[in-house]
């Protein structure tokens, strides 16, 4: 079992009954495993078994989920008086009346609450409890975690392996390609079925999968519903813009894809349409497009985007820069180049970064670079494999 040390550290820092710890992310990325690791840590610290309570809401029948007050009574009976109780509610987004349910739970003054969810819209439902929430995003294993798990150096060969195996925990020790593909098929299909159920949307898994295949094949290109309609029409799959707009929202809501909207630097406003969509894990794109994950500009750009998201940045696209990343009221302008072979290509790569004011934070990231005669000291440069492993802030 791989230890998610970063997330465990975050959870330990907010281990208080005041906070509701919300662990979110795509299905099968390791949220439940993380809860078990928290439980193990508590036991090692001397917390008794009868103070730890685990409920998996995905295993409850629809009738049980509808009667949330009976669930409150069941949980309340298990709580130990005069001691801190650690309550783990796995896949709580299966429940309809979440705010009312949690309001009743937190009336108990001796409960440290941990919950997991697999949709972005779930966080909006928790708005009445905003002041008490601590959000811990969980994604599939990063490249750094992949290297650590497999005890491999951070080089192009390992990067190629990562692009093909991906970061889903179960896939790490699967050697058979067919088994891995069947696993990803299960992840994708169960995510769609659950997503449709939560949204109350008419279920058309075939159309949604065709849309996902189209989006995965347009990596790094802006997409909207109209463009998706045209793309699917070419392969004989008719659909309306309204339907595909709903399904695009579903793909993002379930964390299968992350939208990257364009930021207009003139107005400092985000354009609501024509977002780029990046898959949460490289193996997902391979599964959808039936292609191997090669070391290409598009694949590595997607990897870079997801890593920035993992590190807590709000990430935007822009015509002049690969990405603009905001975090802690600090903006960083990022340019990514697959290869820089000479001084001319280097000067071209950093031209937009050079045009920025001196006090702007900027970063050039490259996969391969030849000897450069003159490097601009005002533009920090990193090899992608080094940046993915060592640099926790841009």
PDB file of N, CA and C in Angstrom, residues 72-119:
ATOM      1  N   UNK A  72     -28.591   8.875  11.206  1.00  0.00           N
ATOM      2  CA  UNK A  72     -28.114   9.704  12.318  1.00  0.00           C
ATOM      3  C   UNK A  72     -28.252   8.946  13.638  1.00  0.00           C
ATOM      4  N   UNK A  73     -29.387   8.323  13.822  1.00  0.00           N
ATOM      5  CA  UNK A  73     -29.618   7.563  15.060  1.00  0.00           C
ATOM      6  C   UNK A  73     -28.639   6.403  15.186  1.00  0.00           C
ATOM      7  N   UNK A  74     -28.380   5.726  14.072  1.00  0.00           N
ATOM      8  CA  UNK A  74     -27.448   4.596  14.085  1.00  0.00           C
ATOM      9  C   UNK A  74     -26.050   5.057  14.469  1.00  0.00           C
ATOM     10  N   UNK A  75     -25.602   6.160  13.874  1.00  0.00           N
ATOM     11  CA  UNK A  75     -24.270   6.690  14.161  1.00  0.00           C
ATOM     12  C   UNK A  75     -24.181   7.176  15.604  1.00  0.00           C
ATOM     13  N   UNK A  76     -25.208   7.882  16.055  1.00  0.00           N
ATOM     14  CA  UNK A  76     -25.200   8.453  17.410  1.00  0.00           C
ATOM     15  C   UNK A  76     -25.066   7.369  18.470  1.00  0.00           C
ATOM     16  N   UNK A  77     -25.694   6.224  18.228  1.00  0.00           N
ATOM     17  CA  UNK A  77     -25.632   5.138  19.199  1.00  0.00           C
ATOM     18  C   UNK A  77     -24.222   4.552  19.330  1.00  0.00           C
ATOM     19  N   UNK A  78     -23.410   4.703  18.288  1.00  0.00           N
ATOM     20  CA  UNK A  78     -22.064   4.134  18.311  1.00  0.00           C
ATOM     21  C   UNK A  78     -21.033   5.058  18.947  1.00  0.00           C
ATOM     22  N   UNK A  79     -21.382   6.320  19.134  1.00  0.00           N
ATOM     23  CA  UNK A  79     -20.420   7.281  19.660  1.00  0.00           C
ATOM     24  C   UNK A  79     -20.168   7.055  21.152  1.00  0.00           C
ATOM     25  N   UNK A  80     -18.917   7.191  21.545  1.00  0.00           N
ATOM     26  CA  UNK A  80     -18.512   7.008  22.939  1.00  0.00           C
ATOM     27  C   UNK A  80     -18.523   8.363  23.643  1.00  0.00           C
ATOM     28  N   UNK A  81     -19.230   8.430  24.756  1.00  0.00           N
ATOM     29  CA  UNK A  81     -19.304   9.691  25.497  1.00  0.00           C
ATOM     30  C   UNK A  81     -17.966  10.017  26.165  1.00  0.00           C
ATOM     31  N   UNK A  82     -17.715  11.310  26.278  1.00  0.00           N
ATOM     32  CA  UNK A  82     -16.535  11.844  26.993  1.00  0.00           C
ATOM     33  C   UNK A  82     -15.204  11.469  26.343  1.00  0.00           C
ATOM     34  N   UNK A  83     -15.253  11.040  25.093  1.00  0.00           N
ATOM     35  CA  UNK A  83     -14.033  10.772  24.332  1.00  0.00           C
ATOM     36  C   UNK A  83     -14.215  11.299  22.912  1.00  0.00           C
ATOM     37  N   UNK A  84     -13.106  11.607  22.267  1.00  0.00           N
ATOM     38  CA  UNK A  84     -13.185  12.035  20.875  1.00  0.00           C
ATOM     39  C   UNK A  84     -13.488  10.827  19.993  1.00  0.00           C
ATOM     40  N   UNK A  85     -14.507  10.952  19.147  1.00  0.00           N
ATOM     41  CA  UNK A  85     -14.859   9.906  18.193  1.00  0.00           C
ATOM     42  C   UNK A  85     -14.401  10.326  16.803  1.00  0.00           C
ATOM     43  N   UNK A  86     -13.808   9.393  16.099  1.00  0.00           N
ATOM     44  CA  UNK A  86     -13.321   9.673  14.749  1.00  0.00           C
ATOM     45  C   UNK A  86     -14.275   9.004  13.766  1.00  0.00           C
ATOM     46  N   UNK A  87     -15.014   9.829  13.042  1.00  0.00           N
ATOM     47  CA  UNK A  87     -16.089   9.340  12.185  1.00  0.00           C
ATOM     48  C   UNK A  87     -15.691   9.476  10.716  1.00  0.00           C
ATOM     49  N   UNK A  88     -15.627   8.346   9.996  1.00  0.00           N
ATOM     50  CA  UNK A  88     -15.237   8.319   8.593  1.00  0.00           C
ATOM     51  C   UNK A  88     -16.467   7.971   7.753  1.00  0.00           C
ATOM     52  N   UNK A  89     -16.866   8.899   6.890  1.00  0.00           N
ATOM     53  CA  UNK A  89     -18.044   8.712   6.044  1.00  0.00           C
ATOM     54  C   UNK A  89     -17.576   8.657   4.590  1.00  0.00           C
ATOM     55  N   UNK A  90     -17.453   7.452   4.065  1.00  0.00           N
ATOM     56  CA  UNK A  90     -16.899   7.250   2.727  1.00  0.00           C
ATOM     57  C   UNK A  90     -17.995   7.384   1.672  1.00  0.00           C
ATOM     58  N   UNK A  91     -17.704   8.151   0.615  1.00  0.00           N
ATOM     59  CA  UNK A  91     -18.638   8.400  -0.489  1.00  0.00           C
ATOM     60  C   UNK A  91     -19.967   8.966   0.012  1.00  0.00           C
ATOM     61  N   UNK A  92     -19.859  10.009   0.813  1.00  0.00           N
ATOM     62  CA  UNK A  92     -21.047  10.637   1.378  1.00  0.00           C
ATOM     63  C   UNK A  92     -21.910  11.308   0.318  1.00  0.00           C
ATOM     64  N   UNK A  93     -21.350  11.600  -0.854  1.00  0.00           N
ATOM     65  CA  UNK A  93     -22.158  12.247  -1.893  1.00  0.00           C
ATOM     66  C   UNK A  93     -23.243  11.336  -2.447  1.00  0.00           C
ATOM     67  N   UNK A  94     -23.297  10.075  -1.996  1.00  0.00           N
ATOM     68  CA  UNK A  94     -24.417   9.210  -2.340  1.00  0.00           C
ATOM     69  C   UNK A  94     -25.702   9.656  -1.635  1.00  0.00           C
ATOM     70  N   UNK A  95     -25.543  10.422  -0.558  1.00  0.00           N
ATOM     71  CA  UNK A  95     -26.679  10.872   0.253  1.00  0.00           C
ATOM     72  C   UNK A  95     -27.265  12.149  -0.335  1.00  0.00           C
ATOM     73  N   UNK A  96     -28.594  12.271  -0.297  1.00  0.00           N
ATOM     74  CA  UNK A  96     -29.259  13.442  -0.864  1.00  0.00           C
ATOM     75  C   UNK A  96     -29.235  14.647   0.069  1.00  0.00           C
ATOM     76  N   UNK A  97     -29.491  14.425   1.331  1.00  0.00           N
ATOM     77  CA  UNK A  97     -29.661  15.527   2.284  1.00  0.00           C
ATOM     78  C   UNK A  97     -28.388  15.736   3.105  1.00  0.00           C
ATOM     79  N   UNK A  98     -27.287  16.010   2.410  1.00  0.00           N
ATOM     80  CA  UNK A  98     -25.990  16.087   3.077  1.00  0.00           C
ATOM     81  C   UNK A  98     -25.894  17.222   4.095  1.00  0.00           C
ATOM     82  N   UNK A  99     -26.262  18.477   3.761  1.00  0.00           N
ATOM     83  CA  UNK A  99     -26.108  19.559   4.747  1.00  0.00           C
ATOM     84  C   UNK A  99     -26.862  19.306   6.044  1.00  0.00           C
ATOM     85  N   UNK A 100     -28.133  18.883   5.929  1.00  0.00           N
ATOM     86  CA  UNK A 100     -28.924  18.609   7.131  1.00  0.00           C
ATOM     87  C   UNK A 100     -28.325  17.449   7.927  1.00  0.00           C
ATOM     88  N   UNK A 101     -27.854  16.431   7.214  1.00  0.00           N
ATOM     89  CA  UNK A 101     -27.229  15.275   7.852  1.00  0.00           C
ATOM     90  C   UNK A 101     -25.994  15.696   8.654  1.00  0.00           C
ATOM     91  N   UNK A 102     -25.124  16.489   8.029  1.00  0.00           N
ATOM     92  CA  UNK A 102     -23.894  16.911   8.700  1.00  0.00           C
ATOM     93  C   UNK A 102     -24.176  17.884   9.850  1.00  0.00           C
ATOM     94  N   UNK A 103     -25.184  18.721   9.689  1.00  0.00           N
ATOM     95  CA  UNK A 103     -25.540  19.640  10.773  1.00  0.00           C
ATOM     96  C   UNK A 103     -25.915  18.867  12.033  1.00  0.00           C
ATOM     97  N   UNK A 104     -26.588  17.745  11.850  1.00  0.00           N
ATOM     98  CA  UNK A 104     -26.950  16.906  12.998  1.00  0.00           C
ATOM     99  C   UNK A 104     -25.716  16.227  13.596  1.00  0.00           C
ATOM    100  N   UNK A 105     -24.809  15.779  12.727  1.00  0.00           N
ATOM    101  CA  UNK A 105     -23.610  15.103  13.203  1.00  0.00           C
ATOM    102  C   UNK A 105     -22.756  16.036  14.052  1.00  0.00           C
ATOM    103  N   UNK A 106     -22.564  17.266  13.589  1.00  0.00           N
ATOM    104  CA  UNK A 106     -21.648  18.168  14.287  1.00  0.00           C
ATOM    105  C   UNK A 106     -22.258  18.761  15.558  1.00  0.00           C
ATOM    106  N   UNK A 107     -23.523  18.436  15.829  1.00  0.00           N
ATOM    107  CA  UNK A 107     -24.086  18.822  17.124  1.00  0.00           C
ATOM    108  C   UNK A 107     -23.399  18.057  18.254  1.00  0.00           C
ATOM    109  N   UNK A 108     -22.868  16.890  17.895  1.00  0.00           N
ATOM    110  CA  UNK A 108     -22.054  16.154  18.864  1.00  0.00           C
ATOM    111  C   UNK A 108     -20.706  16.854  18.973  1.00  0.00           C
ATOM    112  N   UNK A 109     -20.348  17.301  20.133  1.00  0.00           N
ATOM    113  CA  UNK A 109     -19.151  18.114  20.320  1.00  0.00           C
ATOM    114  C   UNK A 109     -17.869  17.292  20.406  1.00  0.00           C
ATOM    115  N   UNK A 110     -17.992  15.981  20.273  1.00  0.00           N
ATOM    116  CA  UNK A 110     -16.811  15.126  20.433  1.00  0.00           C
ATOM    117  C   UNK A 110     -16.553  14.274  19.191  1.00  0.00           C
ATOM    118  N   UNK A 111     -16.838  14.833  18.008  1.00  0.00           N
ATOM    119  CA  UNK A 111     -16.679  14.082  16.757  1.00  0.00           C
ATOM    120  C   UNK A 111     -15.684  14.789  15.838  1.00  0.00           C
ATOM    121  N   UNK A 112     -14.648  14.055  15.432  1.00  0.00           N
ATOM    122  CA  UNK A 112     -13.737  14.512  14.392  1.00  0.00           C
ATOM    123  C   UNK A 112     -14.170  13.831  13.096  1.00  0.00           C
ATOM    124  N   UNK A 113     -14.580  14.632  12.128  1.00  0.00           N
ATOM    125  CA  UNK A 113     -15.315  14.119  10.977  1.00  0.00           C
ATOM    126  C   UNK A 113     -14.457  14.124   9.708  1.00  0.00           C
ATOM    127  N   UNK A 114     -14.435  12.973   9.018  1.00  0.00           N
ATOM    128  CA  UNK A 114     -13.739  12.813   7.749  1.00  0.00           C
ATOM    129  C   UNK A 114     -14.736  12.285   6.725  1.00  0.00           C
ATOM    130  N   UNK A 115     -14.794  12.915   5.553  1.00  0.00           N
ATOM    131  CA  UNK A 115     -15.717  12.428   4.528  1.00  0.00           C
ATOM    132  C   UNK A 115     -15.014  12.411   3.171  1.00  0.00           C
ATOM    133  N   UNK A 116     -15.475  11.535   2.282  1.00  0.00           N
ATOM    134  CA  UNK A 116     -14.954  11.501   0.918  1.00  0.00           C
ATOM    135  C   UNK A 116     -16.107  11.709  -0.058  1.00  0.00           C
ATOM    136  N   UNK A 117     -15.761  12.236  -1.237  1.00  0.00           N
ATOM    137  CA  UNK A 117     -16.752  12.482  -2.280  1.00  0.00           C
ATOM    138  C   UNK A 117     -16.070  12.435  -3.634  1.00  0.00           C
ATOM    139  N   UNK A 118     -16.864  12.168  -4.673  1.00  0.00           N
ATOM    140  CA  UNK A 118     -16.302  11.979  -6.015  1.00  0.00           C
ATOM    141  C   UNK A 118     -16.875  12.968  -7.028  1.00  0.00           C
ATOM    142  N   UNK A 119     -17.366  14.119  -6.560  1.00  0.00           N
ATOM    143  CA  UNK A 119     -17.890  15.110  -7.503  1.00  0.00           C
ATOM    144  C   UNK A 119     -17.631  16.522  -7.005  1.00  0.00           C
TER     145      UNK A 119
END
